[in-house]
PDB file of C-alpha atoms and ligand atoms in Angstrom:
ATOM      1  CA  UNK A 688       0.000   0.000   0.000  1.00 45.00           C
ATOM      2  CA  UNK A 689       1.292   3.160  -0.938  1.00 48.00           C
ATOM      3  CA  UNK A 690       1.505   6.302   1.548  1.00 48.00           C
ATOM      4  CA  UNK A 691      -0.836   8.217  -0.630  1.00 47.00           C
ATOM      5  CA  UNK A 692      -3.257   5.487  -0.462  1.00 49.00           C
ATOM      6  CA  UNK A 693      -2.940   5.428   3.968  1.00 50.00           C
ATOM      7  CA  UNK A 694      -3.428   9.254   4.398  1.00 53.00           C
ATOM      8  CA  UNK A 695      -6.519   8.742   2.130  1.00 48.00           C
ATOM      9  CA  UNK A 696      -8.228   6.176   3.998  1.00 61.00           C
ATOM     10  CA  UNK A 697     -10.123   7.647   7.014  1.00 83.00           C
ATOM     11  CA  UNK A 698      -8.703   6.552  10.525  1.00 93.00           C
ATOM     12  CA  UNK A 699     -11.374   4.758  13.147  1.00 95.00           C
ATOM     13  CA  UNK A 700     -10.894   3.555  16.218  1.00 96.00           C
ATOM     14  CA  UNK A 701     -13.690   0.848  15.698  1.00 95.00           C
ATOM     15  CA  UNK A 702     -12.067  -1.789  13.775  1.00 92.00           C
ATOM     16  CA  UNK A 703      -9.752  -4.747  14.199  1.00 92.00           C
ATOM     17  CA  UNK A 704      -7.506  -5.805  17.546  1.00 93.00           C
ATOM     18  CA  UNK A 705      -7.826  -2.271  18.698  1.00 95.00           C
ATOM     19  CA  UNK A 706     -11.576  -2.195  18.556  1.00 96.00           C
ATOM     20  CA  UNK A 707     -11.638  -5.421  20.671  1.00 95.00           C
ATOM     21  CA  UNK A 708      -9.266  -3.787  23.225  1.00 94.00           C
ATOM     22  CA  UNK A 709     -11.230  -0.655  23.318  1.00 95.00           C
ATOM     23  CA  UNK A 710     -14.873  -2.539  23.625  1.00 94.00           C
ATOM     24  CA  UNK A 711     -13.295  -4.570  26.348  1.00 93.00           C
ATOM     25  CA  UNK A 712     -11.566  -1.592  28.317  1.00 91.00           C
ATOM     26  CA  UNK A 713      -9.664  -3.275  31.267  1.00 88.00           C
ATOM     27  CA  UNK A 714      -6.745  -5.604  31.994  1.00 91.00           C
ATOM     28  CA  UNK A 715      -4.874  -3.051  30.102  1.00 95.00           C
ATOM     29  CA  UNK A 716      -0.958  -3.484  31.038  1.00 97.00           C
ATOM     30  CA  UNK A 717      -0.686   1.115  31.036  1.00 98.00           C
ATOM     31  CA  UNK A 718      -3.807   1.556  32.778  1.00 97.00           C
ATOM     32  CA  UNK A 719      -2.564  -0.906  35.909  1.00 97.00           C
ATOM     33  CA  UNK A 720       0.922   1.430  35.946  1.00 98.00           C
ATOM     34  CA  UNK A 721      -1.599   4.281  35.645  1.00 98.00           C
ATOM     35  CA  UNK A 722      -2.950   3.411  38.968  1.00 96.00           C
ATOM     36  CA  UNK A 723      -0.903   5.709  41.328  1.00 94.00           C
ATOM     37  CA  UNK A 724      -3.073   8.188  40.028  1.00 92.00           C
ATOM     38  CA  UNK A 725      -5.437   9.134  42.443  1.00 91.00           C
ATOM     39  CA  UNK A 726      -7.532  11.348  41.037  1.00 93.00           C
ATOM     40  CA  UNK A 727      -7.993   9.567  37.691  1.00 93.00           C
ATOM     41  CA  UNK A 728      -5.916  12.390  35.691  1.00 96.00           C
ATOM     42  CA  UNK A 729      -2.447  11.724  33.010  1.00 98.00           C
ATOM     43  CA  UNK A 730      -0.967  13.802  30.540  1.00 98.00           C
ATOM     44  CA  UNK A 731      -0.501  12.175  27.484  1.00 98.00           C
ATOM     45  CA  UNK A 732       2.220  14.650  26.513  1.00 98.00           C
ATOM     46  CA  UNK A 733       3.051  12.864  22.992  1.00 98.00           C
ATOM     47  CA  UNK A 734      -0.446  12.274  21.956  1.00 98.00           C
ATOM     48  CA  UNK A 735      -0.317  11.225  18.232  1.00 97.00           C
ATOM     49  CA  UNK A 736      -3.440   9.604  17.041  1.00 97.00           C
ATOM     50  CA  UNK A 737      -4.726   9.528  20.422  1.00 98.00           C
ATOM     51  CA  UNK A 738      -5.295   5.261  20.696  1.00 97.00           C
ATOM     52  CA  UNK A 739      -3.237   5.331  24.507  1.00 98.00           C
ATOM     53  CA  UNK A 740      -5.245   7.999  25.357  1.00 98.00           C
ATOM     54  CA  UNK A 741      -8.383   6.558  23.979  1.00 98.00           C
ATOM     55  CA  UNK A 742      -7.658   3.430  25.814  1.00 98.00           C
ATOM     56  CA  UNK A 743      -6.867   5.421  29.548  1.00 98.00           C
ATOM     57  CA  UNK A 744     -10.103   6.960  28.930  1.00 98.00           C
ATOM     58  CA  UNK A 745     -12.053   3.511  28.373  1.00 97.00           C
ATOM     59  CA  UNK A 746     -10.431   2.384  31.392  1.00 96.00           C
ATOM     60  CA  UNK A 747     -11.740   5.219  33.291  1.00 96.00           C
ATOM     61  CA  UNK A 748      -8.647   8.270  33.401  1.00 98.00           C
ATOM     62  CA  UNK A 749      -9.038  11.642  32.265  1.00 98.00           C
ATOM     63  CA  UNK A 750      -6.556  12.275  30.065  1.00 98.00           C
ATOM     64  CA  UNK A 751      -5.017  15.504  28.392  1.00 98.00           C
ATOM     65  CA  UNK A 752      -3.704  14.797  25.520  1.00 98.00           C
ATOM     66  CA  UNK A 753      -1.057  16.977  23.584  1.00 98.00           C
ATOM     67  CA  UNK A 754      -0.232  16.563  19.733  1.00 98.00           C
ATOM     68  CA  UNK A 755       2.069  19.508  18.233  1.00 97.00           C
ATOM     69  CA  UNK A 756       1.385  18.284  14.896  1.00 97.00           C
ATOM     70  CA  UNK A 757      -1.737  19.604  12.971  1.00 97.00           C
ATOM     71  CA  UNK A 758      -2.641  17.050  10.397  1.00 96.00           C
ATOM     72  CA  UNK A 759      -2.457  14.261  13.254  1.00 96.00           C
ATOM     73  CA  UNK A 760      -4.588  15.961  15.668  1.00 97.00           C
ATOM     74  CA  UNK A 761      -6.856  16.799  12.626  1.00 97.00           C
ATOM     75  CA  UNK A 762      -7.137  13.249  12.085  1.00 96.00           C
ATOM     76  CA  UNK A 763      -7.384  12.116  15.456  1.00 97.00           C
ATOM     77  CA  UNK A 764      -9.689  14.851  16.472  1.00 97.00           C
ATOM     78  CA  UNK A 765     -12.167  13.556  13.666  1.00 96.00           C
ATOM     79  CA  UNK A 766     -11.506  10.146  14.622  1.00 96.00           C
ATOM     80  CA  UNK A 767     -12.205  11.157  18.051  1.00 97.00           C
ATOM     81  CA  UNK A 768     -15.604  12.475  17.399  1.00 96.00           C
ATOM     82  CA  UNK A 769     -16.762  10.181  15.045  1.00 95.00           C
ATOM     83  CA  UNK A 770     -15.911   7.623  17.770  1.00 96.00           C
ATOM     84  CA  UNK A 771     -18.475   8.954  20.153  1.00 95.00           C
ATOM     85  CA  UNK A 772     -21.206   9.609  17.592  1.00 94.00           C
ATOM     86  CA  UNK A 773     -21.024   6.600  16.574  1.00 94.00           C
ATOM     87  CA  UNK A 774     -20.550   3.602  19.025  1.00 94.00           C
ATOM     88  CA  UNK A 775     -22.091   5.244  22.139  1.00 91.00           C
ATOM     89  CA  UNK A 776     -19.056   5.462  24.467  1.00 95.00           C
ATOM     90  CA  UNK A 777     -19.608   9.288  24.414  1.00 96.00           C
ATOM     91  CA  UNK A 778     -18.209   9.187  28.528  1.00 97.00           C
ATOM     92  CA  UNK A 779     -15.116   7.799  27.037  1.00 97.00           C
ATOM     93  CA  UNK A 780     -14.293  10.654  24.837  1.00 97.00           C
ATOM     94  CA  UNK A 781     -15.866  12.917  26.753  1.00 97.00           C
ATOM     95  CA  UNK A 782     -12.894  11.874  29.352  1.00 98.00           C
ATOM     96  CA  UNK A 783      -9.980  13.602  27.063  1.00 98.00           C
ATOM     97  CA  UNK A 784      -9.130  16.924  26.657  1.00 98.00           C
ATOM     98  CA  UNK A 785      -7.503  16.902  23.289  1.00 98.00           C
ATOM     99  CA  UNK A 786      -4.994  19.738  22.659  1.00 98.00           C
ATOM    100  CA  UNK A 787      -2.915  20.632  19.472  1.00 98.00           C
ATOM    101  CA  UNK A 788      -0.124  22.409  21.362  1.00 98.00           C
ATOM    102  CA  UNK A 789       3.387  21.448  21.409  1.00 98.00           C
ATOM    103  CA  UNK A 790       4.329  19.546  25.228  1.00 98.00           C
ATOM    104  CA  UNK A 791       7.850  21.586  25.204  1.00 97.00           C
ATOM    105  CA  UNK A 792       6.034  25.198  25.216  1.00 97.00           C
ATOM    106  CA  UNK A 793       2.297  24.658  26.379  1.00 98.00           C
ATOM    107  CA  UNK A 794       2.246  26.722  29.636  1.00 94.00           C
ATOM    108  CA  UNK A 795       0.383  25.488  32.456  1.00 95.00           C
ATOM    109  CA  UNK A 796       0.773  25.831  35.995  1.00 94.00           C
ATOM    110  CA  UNK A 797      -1.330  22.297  35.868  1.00 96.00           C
ATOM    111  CA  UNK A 798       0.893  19.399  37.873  1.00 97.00           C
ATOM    112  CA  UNK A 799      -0.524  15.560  37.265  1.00 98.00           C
ATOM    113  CA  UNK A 800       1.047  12.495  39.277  1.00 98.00           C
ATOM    114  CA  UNK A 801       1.142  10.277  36.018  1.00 98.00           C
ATOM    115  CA  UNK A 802       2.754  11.535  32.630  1.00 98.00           C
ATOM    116  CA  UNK A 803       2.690   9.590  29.715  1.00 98.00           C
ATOM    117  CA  UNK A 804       5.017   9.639  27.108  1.00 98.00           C
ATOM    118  CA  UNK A 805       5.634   7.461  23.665  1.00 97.00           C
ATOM    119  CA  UNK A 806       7.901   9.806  21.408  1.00 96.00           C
ATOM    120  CA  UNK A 807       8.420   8.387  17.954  1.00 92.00           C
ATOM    121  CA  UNK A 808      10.727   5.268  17.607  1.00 86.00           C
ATOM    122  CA  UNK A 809      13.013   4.724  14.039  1.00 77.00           C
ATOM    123  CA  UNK A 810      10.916   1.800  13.084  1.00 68.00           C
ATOM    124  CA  UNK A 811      13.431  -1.054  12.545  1.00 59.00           C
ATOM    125  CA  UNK A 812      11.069  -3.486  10.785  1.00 54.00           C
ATOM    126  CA  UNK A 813       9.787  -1.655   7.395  1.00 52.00           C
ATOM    127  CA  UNK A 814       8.033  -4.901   6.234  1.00 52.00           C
ATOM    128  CA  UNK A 815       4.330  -5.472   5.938  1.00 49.00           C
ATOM    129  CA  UNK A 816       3.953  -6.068   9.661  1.00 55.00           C
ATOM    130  CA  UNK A 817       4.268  -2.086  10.348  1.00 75.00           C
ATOM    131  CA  UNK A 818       1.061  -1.532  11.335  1.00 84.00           C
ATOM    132  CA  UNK A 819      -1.565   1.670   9.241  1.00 85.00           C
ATOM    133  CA  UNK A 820      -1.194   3.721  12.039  1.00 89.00           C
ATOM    134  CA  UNK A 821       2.657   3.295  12.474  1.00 88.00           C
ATOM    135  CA  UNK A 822       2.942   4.473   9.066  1.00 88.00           C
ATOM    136  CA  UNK A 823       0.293   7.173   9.178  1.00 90.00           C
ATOM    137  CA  UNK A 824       2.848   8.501  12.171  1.00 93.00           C
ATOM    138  CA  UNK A 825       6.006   8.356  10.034  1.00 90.00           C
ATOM    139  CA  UNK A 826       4.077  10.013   7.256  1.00 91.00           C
ATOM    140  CA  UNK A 827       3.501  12.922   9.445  1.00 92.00           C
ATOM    141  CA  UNK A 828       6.727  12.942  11.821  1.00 91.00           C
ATOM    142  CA  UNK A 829      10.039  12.174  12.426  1.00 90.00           C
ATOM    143  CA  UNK A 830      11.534  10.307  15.323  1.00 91.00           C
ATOM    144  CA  UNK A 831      12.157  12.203  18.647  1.00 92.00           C
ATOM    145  CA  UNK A 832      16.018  13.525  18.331  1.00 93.00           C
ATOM    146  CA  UNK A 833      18.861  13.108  21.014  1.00 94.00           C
ATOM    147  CA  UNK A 834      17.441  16.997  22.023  1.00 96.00           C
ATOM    148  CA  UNK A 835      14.113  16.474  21.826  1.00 96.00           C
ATOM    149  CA  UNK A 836      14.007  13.174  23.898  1.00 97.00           C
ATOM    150  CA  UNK A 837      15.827  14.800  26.907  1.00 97.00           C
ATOM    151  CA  UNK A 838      13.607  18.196  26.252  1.00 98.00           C
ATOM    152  CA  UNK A 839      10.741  15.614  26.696  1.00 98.00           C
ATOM    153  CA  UNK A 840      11.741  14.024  29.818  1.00 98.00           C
ATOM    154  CA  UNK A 841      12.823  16.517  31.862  1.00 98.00           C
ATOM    155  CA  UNK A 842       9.626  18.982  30.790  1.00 98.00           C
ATOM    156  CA  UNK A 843       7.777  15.740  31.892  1.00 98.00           C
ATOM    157  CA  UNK A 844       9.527  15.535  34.727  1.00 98.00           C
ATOM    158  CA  UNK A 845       8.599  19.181  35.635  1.00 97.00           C
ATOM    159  CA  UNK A 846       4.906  18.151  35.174  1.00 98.00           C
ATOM    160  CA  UNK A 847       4.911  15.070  36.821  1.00 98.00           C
ATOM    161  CA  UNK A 848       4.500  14.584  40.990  1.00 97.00           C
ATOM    162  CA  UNK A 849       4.349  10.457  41.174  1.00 97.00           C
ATOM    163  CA  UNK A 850       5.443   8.885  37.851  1.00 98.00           C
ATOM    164  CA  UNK A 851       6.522   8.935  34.056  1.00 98.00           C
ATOM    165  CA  UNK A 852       6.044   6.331  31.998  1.00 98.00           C
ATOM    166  CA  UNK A 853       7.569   5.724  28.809  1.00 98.00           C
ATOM    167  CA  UNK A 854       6.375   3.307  26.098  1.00 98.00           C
ATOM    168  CA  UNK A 855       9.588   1.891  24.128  1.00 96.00           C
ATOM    169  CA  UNK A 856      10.191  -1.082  22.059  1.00 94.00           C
ATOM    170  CA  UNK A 857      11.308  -4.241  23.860  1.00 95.00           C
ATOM    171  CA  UNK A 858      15.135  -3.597  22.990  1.00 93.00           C
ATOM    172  CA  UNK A 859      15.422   0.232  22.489  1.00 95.00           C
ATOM    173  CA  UNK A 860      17.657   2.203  24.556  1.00 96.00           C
ATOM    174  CA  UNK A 861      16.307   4.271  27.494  1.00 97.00           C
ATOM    175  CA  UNK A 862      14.517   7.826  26.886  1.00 97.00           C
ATOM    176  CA  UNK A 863      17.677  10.038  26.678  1.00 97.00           C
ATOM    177  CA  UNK A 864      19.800   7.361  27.962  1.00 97.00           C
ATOM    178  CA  UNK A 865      18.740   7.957  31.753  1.00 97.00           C
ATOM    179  CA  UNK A 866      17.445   4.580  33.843  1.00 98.00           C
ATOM    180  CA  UNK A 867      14.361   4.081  34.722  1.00 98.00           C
ATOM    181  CA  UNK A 868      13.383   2.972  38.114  1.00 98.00           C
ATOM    182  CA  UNK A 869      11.802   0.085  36.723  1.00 98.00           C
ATOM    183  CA  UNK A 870      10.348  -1.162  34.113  1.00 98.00           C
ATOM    184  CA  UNK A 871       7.396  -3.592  32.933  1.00 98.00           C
ATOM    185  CA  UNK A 872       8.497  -5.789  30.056  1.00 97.00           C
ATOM    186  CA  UNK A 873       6.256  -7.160  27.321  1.00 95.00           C
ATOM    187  CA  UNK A 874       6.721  -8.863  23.670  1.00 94.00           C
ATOM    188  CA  UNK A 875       5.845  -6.061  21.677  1.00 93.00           C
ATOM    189  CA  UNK A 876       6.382  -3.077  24.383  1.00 95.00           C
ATOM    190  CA  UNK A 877       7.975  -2.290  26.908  1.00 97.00           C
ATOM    191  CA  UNK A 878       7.483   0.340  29.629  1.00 98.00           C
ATOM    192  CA  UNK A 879       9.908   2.583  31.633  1.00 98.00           C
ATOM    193  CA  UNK A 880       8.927   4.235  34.647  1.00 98.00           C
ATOM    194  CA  UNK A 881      10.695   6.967  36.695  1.00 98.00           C
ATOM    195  CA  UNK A 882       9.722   7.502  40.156  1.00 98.00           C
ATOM    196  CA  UNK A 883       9.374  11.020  40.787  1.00 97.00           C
ATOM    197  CA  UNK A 884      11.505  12.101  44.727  1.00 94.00           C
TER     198      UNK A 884
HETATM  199  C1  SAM B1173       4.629   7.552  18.498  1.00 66.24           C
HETATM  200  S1  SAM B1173       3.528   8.900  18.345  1.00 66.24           S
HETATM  201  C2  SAM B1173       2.423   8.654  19.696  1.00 66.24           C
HETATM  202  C3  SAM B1173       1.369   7.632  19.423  1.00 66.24           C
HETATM  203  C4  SAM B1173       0.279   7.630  20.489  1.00 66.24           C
HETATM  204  N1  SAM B1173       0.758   7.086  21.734  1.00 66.24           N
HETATM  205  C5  SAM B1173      -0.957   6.899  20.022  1.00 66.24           C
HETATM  206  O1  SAM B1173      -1.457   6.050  20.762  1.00 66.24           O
HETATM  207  O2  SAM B1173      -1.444   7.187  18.916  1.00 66.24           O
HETATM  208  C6  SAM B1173       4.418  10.292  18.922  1.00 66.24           C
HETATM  209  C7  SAM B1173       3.676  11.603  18.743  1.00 66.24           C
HETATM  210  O3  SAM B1173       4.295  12.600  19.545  1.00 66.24           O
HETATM  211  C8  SAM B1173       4.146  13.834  18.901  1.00 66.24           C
HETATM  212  N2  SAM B1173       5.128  14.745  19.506  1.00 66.24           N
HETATM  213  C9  SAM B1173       6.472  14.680  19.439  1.00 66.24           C
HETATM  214  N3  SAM B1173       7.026  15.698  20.127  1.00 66.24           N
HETATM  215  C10 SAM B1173       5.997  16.402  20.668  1.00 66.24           C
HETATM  216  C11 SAM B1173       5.927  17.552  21.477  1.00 66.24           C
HETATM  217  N4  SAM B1173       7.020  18.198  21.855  1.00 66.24           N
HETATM  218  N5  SAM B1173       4.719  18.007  21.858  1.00 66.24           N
HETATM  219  C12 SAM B1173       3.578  17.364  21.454  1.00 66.24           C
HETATM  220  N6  SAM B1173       3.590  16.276  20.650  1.00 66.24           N
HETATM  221  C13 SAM B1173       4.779  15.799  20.269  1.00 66.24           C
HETATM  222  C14 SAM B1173       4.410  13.488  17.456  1.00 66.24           C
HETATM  223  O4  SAM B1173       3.880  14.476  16.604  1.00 66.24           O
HETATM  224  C15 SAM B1173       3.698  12.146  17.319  1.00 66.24           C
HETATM  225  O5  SAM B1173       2.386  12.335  16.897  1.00 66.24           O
END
């Protein structure tokens, strides 16, 4: 499939594994390391076509969500409201607060004990197994420099009063090369987490 041919199709939330995962909403591996957050509310500071943020709000969060990039919050946006017109989990969208803003510069005196943050990866695999959506991201953006990956942490770390949590690939190298304080391994993902003091 070409990449005229993906940005043409219309994204949804309501079809395939994803949809199963959404209509099912629990026993989701981020929403358990979600769980320190007391009053229900993450930043999703690297938003992109909003499906860990759509998932957080199935599973009951409120989540802002920040995309700098126009054409993928366009998309998502639509996606977004299509969603709740259309499959009657209105609550669930309802629960985000969708902002195109970039995370580096949005100014908010706003602190939440869980950030979230998935920065674009170099995708290492550019067979038929990329998924739409992976490549619907890499039309749009480029992966997260040496800069902007350090900008990212530490302005998450200035946002964040329990945890960050960074989605990686299983074998990737830390977010800006700094440890975690632990993190929860799975096949396809794998997820960093830095205690905040
Ligand atoms: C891998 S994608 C995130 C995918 C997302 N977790 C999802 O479920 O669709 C990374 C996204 O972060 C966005 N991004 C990168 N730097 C950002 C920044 N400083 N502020 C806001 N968004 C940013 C990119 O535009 C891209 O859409």
């Amino acid at each position: 499939m070409s990449d005229k041919d993906i940005s043409q199709q219309a994204f949804s939330y309501t079809s395939g594994a994803y949809w199963q995962r959404l209509k099912k909403g629990q026993h989701e591996r981020l929403a358990k390391l979600c769980k320190p957050a007391r009053t229900g509310v993450i930043l999703d500071m690297t938003s992109g076509l909003l499906q860990d943020s759509l998932i957080l709000a199935r599973c009951g969060y409120q989540v802002t969500a920040l995309e700098r990039n126009q054409e993928l919050y366009t998309i998502a946006q639509k996606a977004l409201s299509d969603f709740a017109k259309d499959t009657g989990f209105e609550d669930t969208a309802n629960r985000i607060q969708h902002l195109n803003t970039d995370a580096l510069t949005w100014e908010s005196n706003l602190r939440f004990e869980v950030v979230y943050l998935d920065p674009m990866f170099p995708e290492r695999n550019k067979s038929a197994a990329v998924t739409k959506e992976a490549q619907l991201l890499q039309q749009h953006e480029t992966p997260a420099s040496a800069e902007e990956e350090l900008a990212l942490l530490n302005v998450a770390k200035a946002f964040a009063s329990k945890r960050i949590i960074v989605k990686r690939p299983p074998s990737a190298p830390h977010l800006a090369g700094q440890a975690p304080s632990f993190s929860d391994e799975g096949k396809a993902i794998r997820y960093d987490i830095y205690l905040q003091p």
